PDB file of C-alpha atoms in Angstrom:
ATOM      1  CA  UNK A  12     106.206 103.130  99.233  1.00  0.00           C
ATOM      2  CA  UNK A  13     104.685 105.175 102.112  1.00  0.00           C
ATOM      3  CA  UNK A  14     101.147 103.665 100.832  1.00  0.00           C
ATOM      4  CA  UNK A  15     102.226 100.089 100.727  1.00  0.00           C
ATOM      5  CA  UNK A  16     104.009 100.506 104.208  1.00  0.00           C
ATOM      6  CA  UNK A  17     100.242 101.840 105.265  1.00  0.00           C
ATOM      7  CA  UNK A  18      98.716  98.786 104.590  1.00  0.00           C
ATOM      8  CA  UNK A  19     101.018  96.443 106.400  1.00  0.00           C
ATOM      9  CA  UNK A  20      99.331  95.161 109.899  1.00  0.00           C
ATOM     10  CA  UNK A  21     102.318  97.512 111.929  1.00  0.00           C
ATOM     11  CA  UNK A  22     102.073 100.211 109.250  1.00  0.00           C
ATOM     12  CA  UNK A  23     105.654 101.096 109.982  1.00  0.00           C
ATOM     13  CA  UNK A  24     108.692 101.321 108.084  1.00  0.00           C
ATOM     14  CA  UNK A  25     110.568  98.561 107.249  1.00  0.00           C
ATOM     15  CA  UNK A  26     114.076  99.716 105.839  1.00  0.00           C
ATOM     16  CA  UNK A  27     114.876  95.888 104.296  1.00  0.00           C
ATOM     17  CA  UNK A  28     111.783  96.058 102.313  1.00  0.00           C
ATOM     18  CA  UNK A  29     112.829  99.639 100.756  1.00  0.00           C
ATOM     19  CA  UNK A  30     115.523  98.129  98.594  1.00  0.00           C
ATOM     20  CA  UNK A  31     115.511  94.735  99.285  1.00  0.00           C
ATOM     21  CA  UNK A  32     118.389  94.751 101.343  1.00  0.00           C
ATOM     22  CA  UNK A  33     118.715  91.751 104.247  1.00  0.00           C
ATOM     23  CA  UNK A  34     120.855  94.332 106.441  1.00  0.00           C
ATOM     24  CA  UNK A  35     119.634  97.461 105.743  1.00  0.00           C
ATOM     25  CA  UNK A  36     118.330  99.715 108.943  1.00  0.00           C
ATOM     26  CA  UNK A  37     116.745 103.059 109.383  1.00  0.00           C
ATOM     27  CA  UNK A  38     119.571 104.563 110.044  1.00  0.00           C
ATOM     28  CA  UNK A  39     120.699 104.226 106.584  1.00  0.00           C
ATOM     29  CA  UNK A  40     117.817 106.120 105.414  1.00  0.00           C
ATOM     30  CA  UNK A  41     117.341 108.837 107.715  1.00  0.00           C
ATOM     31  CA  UNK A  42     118.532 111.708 105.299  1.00  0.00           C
ATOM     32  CA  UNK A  43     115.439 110.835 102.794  1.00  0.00           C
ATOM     33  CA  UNK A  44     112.831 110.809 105.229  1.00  0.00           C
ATOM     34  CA  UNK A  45     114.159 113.995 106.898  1.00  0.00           C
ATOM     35  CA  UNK A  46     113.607 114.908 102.931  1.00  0.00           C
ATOM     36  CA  UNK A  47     109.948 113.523 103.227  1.00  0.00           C
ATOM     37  CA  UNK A  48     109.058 115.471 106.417  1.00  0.00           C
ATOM     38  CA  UNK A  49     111.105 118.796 105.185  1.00  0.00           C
ATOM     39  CA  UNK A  50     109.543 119.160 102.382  1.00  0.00           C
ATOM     40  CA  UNK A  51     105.922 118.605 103.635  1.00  0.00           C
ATOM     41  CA  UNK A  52     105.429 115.476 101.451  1.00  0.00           C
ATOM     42  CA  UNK A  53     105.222 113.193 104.722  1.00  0.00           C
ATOM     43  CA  UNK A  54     104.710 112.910 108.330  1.00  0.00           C
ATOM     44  CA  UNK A  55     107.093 110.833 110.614  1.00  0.00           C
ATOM     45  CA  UNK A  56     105.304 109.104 113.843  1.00  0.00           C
ATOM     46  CA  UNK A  57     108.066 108.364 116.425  1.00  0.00           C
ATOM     47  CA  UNK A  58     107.803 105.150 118.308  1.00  0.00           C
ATOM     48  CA  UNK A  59     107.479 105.256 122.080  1.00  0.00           C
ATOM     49  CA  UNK A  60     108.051 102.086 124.318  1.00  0.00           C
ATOM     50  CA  UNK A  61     107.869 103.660 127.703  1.00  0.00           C
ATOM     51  CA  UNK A  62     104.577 105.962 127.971  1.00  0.00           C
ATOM     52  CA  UNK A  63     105.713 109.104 130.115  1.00  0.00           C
ATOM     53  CA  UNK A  64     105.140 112.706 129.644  1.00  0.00           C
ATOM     54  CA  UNK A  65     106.553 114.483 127.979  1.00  0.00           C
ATOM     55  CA  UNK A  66     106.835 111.715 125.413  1.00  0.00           C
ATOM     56  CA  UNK A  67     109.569 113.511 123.383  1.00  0.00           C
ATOM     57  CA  UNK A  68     111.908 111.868 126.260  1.00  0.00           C
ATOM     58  CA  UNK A  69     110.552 108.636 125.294  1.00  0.00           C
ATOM     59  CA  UNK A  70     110.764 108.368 121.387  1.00  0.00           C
ATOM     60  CA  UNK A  71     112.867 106.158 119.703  1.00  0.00           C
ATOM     61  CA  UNK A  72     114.383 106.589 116.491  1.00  0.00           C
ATOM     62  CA  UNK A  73     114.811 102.814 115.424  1.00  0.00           C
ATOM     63  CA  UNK A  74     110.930 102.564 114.696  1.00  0.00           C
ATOM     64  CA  UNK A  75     108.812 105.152 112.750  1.00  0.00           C
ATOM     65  CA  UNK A  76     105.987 105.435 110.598  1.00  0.00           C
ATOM     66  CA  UNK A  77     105.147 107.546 107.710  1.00  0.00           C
ATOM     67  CA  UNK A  78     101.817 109.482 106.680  1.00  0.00           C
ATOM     68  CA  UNK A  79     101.395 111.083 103.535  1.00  0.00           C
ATOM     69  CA  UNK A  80     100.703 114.709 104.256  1.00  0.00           C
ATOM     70  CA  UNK A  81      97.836 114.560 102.188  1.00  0.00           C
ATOM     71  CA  UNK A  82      95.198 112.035 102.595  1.00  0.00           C
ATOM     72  CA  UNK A  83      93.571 113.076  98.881  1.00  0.00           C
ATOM     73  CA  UNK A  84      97.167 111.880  97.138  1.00  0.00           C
ATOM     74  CA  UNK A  85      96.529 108.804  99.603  1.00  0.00           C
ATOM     75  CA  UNK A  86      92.916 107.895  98.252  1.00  0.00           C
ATOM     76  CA  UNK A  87      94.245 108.363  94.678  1.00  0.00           C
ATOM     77  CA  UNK A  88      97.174 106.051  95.309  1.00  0.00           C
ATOM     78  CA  UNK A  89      95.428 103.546  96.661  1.00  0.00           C
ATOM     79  CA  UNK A  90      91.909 103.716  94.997  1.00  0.00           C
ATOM     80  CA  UNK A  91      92.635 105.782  91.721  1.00  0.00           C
ATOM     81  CA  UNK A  92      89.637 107.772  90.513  1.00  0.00           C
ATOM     82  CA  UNK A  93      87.048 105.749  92.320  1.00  0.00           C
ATOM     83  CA  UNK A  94      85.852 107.621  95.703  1.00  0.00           C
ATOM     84  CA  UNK A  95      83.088 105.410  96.247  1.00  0.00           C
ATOM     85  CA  UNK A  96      85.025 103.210  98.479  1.00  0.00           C
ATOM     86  CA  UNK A  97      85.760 106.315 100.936  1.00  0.00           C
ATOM     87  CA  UNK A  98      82.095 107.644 100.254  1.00  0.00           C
ATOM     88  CA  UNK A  99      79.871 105.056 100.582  1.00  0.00           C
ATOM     89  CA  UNK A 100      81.860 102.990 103.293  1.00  0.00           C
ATOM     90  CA  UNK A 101      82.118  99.765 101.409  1.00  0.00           C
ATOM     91  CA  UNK A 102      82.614  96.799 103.610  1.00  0.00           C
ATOM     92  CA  UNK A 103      85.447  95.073 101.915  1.00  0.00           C
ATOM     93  CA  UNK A 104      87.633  98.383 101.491  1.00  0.00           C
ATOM     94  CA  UNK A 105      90.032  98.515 104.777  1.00  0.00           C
ATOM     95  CA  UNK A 106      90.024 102.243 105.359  1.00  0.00           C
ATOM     96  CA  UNK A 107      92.219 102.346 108.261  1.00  0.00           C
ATOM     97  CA  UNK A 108      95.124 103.725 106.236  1.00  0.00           C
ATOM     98  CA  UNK A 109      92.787 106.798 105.474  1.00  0.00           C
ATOM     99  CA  UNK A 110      91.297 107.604 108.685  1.00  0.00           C
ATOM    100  CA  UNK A 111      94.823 107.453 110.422  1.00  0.00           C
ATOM    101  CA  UNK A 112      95.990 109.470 107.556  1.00  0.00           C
ATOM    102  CA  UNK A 113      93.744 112.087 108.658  1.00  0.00           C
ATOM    103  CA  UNK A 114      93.778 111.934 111.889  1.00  0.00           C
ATOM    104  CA  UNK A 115      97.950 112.264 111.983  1.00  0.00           C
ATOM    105  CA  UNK A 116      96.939 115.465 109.581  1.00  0.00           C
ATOM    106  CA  UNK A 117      94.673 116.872 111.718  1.00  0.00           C
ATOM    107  CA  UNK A 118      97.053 116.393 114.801  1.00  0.00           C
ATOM    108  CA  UNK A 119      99.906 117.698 113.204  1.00  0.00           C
ATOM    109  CA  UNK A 120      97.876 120.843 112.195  1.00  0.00           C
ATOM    110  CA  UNK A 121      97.381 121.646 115.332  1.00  0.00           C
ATOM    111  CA  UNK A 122     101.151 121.191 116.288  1.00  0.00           C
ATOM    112  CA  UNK A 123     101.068 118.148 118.026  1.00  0.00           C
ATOM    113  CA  UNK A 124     104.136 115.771 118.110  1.00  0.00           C
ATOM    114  CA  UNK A 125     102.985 112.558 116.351  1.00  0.00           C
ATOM    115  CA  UNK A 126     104.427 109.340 118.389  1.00  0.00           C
ATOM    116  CA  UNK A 127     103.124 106.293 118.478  1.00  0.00           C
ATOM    117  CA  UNK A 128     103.233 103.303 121.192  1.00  0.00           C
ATOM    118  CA  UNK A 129     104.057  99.872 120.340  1.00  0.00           C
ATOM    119  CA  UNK A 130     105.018  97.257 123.159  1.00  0.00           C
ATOM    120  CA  UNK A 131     105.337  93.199 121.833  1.00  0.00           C
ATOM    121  CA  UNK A 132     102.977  92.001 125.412  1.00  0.00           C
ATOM    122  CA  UNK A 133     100.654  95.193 125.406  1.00  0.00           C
ATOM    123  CA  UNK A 134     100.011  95.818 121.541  1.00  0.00           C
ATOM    124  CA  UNK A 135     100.137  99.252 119.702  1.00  0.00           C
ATOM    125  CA  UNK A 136      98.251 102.224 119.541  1.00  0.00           C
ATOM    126  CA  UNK A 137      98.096 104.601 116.745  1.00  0.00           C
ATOM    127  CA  UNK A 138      98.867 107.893 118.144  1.00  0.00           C
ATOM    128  CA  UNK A 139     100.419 109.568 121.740  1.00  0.00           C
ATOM    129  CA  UNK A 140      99.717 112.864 122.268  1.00  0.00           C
ATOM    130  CA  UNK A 141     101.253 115.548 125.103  1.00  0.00           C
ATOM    131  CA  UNK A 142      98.408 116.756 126.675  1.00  0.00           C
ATOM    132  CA  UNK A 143     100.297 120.305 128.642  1.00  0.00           C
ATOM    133  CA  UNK A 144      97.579 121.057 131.009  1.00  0.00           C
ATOM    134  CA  UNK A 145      97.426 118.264 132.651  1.00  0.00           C
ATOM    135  CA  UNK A 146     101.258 117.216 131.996  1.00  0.00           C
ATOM    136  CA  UNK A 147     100.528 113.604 130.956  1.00  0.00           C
ATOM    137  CA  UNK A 148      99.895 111.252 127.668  1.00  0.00           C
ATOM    138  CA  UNK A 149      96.597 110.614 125.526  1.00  0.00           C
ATOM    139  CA  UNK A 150      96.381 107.826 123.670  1.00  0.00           C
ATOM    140  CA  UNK A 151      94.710 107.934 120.832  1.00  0.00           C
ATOM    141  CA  UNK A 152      93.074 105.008 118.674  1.00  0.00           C
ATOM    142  CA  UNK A 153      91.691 105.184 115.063  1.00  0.00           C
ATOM    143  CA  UNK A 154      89.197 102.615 113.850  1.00  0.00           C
ATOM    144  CA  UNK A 155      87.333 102.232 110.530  1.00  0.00           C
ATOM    145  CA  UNK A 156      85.340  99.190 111.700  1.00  0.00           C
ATOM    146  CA  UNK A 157      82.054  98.513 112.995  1.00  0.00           C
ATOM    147  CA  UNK A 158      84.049  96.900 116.103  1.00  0.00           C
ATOM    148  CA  UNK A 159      85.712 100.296 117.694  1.00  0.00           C
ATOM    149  CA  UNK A 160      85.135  99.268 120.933  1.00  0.00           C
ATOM    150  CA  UNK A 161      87.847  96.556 121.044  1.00  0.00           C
ATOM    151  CA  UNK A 162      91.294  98.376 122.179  1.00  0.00           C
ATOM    152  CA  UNK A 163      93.321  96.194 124.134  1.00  0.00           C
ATOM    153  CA  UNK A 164      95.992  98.168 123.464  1.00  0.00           C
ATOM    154  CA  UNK A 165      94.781 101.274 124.900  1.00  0.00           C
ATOM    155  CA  UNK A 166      93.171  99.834 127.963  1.00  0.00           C
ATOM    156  CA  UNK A 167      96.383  98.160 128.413  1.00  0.00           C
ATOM    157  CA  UNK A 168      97.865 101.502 129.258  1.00  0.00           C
ATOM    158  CA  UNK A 169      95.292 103.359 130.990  1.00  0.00           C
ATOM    159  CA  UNK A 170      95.811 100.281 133.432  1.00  0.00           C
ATOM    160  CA  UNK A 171      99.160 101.746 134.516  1.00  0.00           C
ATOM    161  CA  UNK A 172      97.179 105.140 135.350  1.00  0.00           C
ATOM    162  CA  UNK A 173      94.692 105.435 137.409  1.00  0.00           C
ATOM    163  CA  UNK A 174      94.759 109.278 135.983  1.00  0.00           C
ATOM    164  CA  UNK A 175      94.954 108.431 132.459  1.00  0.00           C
ATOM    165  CA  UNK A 176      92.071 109.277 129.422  1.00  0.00           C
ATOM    166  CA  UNK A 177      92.200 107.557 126.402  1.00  0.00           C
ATOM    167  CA  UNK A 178      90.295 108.656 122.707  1.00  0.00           C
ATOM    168  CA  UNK A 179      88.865 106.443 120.272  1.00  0.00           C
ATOM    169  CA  UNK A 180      88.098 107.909 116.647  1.00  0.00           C
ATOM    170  CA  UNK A 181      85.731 106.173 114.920  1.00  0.00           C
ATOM    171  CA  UNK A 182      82.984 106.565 111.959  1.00  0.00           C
ATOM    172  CA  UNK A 183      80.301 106.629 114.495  1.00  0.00           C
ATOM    173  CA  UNK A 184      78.496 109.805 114.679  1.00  0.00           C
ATOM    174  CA  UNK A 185      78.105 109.080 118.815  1.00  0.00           C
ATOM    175  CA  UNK A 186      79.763 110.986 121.649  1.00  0.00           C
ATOM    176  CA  UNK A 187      80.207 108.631 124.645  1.00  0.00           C
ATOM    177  CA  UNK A 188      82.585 108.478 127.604  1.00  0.00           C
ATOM    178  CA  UNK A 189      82.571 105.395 129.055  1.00  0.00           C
ATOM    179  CA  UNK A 190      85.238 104.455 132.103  1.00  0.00           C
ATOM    180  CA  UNK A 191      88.396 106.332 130.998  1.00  0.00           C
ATOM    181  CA  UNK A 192      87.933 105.955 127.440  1.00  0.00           C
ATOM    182  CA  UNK A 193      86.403 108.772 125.177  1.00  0.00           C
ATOM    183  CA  UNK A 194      84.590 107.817 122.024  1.00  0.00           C
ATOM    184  CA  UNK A 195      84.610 110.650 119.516  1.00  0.00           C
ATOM    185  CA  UNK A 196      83.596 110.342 115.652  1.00  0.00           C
ATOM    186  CA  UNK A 197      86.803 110.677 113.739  1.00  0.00           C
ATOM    187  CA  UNK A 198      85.988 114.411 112.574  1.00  0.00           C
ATOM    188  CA  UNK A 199      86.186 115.435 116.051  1.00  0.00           C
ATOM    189  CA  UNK A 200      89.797 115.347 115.873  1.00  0.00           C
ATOM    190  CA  UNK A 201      90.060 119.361 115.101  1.00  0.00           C
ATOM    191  CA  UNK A 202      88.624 119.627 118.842  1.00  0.00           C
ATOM    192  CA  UNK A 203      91.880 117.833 120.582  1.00  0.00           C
TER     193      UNK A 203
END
């Protein structure tokens, strides 16, 4: 189901959708998707409500996402044998599920904590990262769309810093910085 959940607007879990249970919480299914995560098949994404570093003071374990720790068993899930939706960009394919796939990879790989920020009045954004030499939070956004430049949710939060730097990974092959936001093509995620 981690595929399904991956297309949903929140991408999160939602425990009463897992059996079809009215009551059910996460709680209830914690043991499996320590499972998932143990045995490398997944990778959880911690909510975070209040933005502070170090965020592992901040996570919350009544929200949570899950990646599939391998974004080729993603694009087979989803689009079977046929790669020409991921290769050749095809406008009516969402690939947002992939690119944050790889980007939660790629962050992982290089031992970050995967959290994610999600606040009802100032949106969501994908991924929160520790950043230890300057002891404070980067947000980080993923976009698949020609329209990467709209992110309330991040400039939401770099409004409560004057400090604060925020990413955007996008398919656009440009490097620019403008205000406190960093726009970086999505394969320059192995450089954060």
């Amino acid at each position: 189901m981690i595929s399904s959940m991956m297309e949903n607007k929140k991408k999160r879990i939602v425990a009463n959708k897992i059996e079809s249970k009215k009551a059910a919480r996460l709680s209830n299914y914690q043991d499996e998707f320590e499972y998932l995560t143990n045995a490398g098949v997944a990778l959880e994404v911690s909510a975070i409500t209040d933005v502070k570093f170090p965020l592992i003071e901040s996570s919350t374990k009544n929200l949570l996402k899950l990646y599939l720790n391998d974004v080729g068993i993603l694009t087979g899930v989803l689009y079977g044998s046929n790669i020409s939706a991921v290769l050749n960009d095809v406008p009516s394919i969402n690939l947002g599920a992939v690119y944050e796939t790889v980007v939660a990879q790629e962050l992982k790989a290089h031992g970050k904590k995967l959290f994610y920020y999600d606040n009802r009045h100032k949106g969501e954004v994908d991924f929160l990262i520790d950043d230890f030499d300057s002891l404070s939070v980067v947000p980080i956004e993923v976009k698949s769309g020609r329209d990467y430049r709209i992110h309330s949710a991040i400039n939401n939060l770099l409004k409560t810093n004057e400090n604060a730097k925020g990413i955007v990974l996008s398919n656009s092959p440009n490097v620019v910085q403008k205000g406190a936001v960093l726009y970086l093509p999505i394969y320059f995620t192995m450089f954060l």
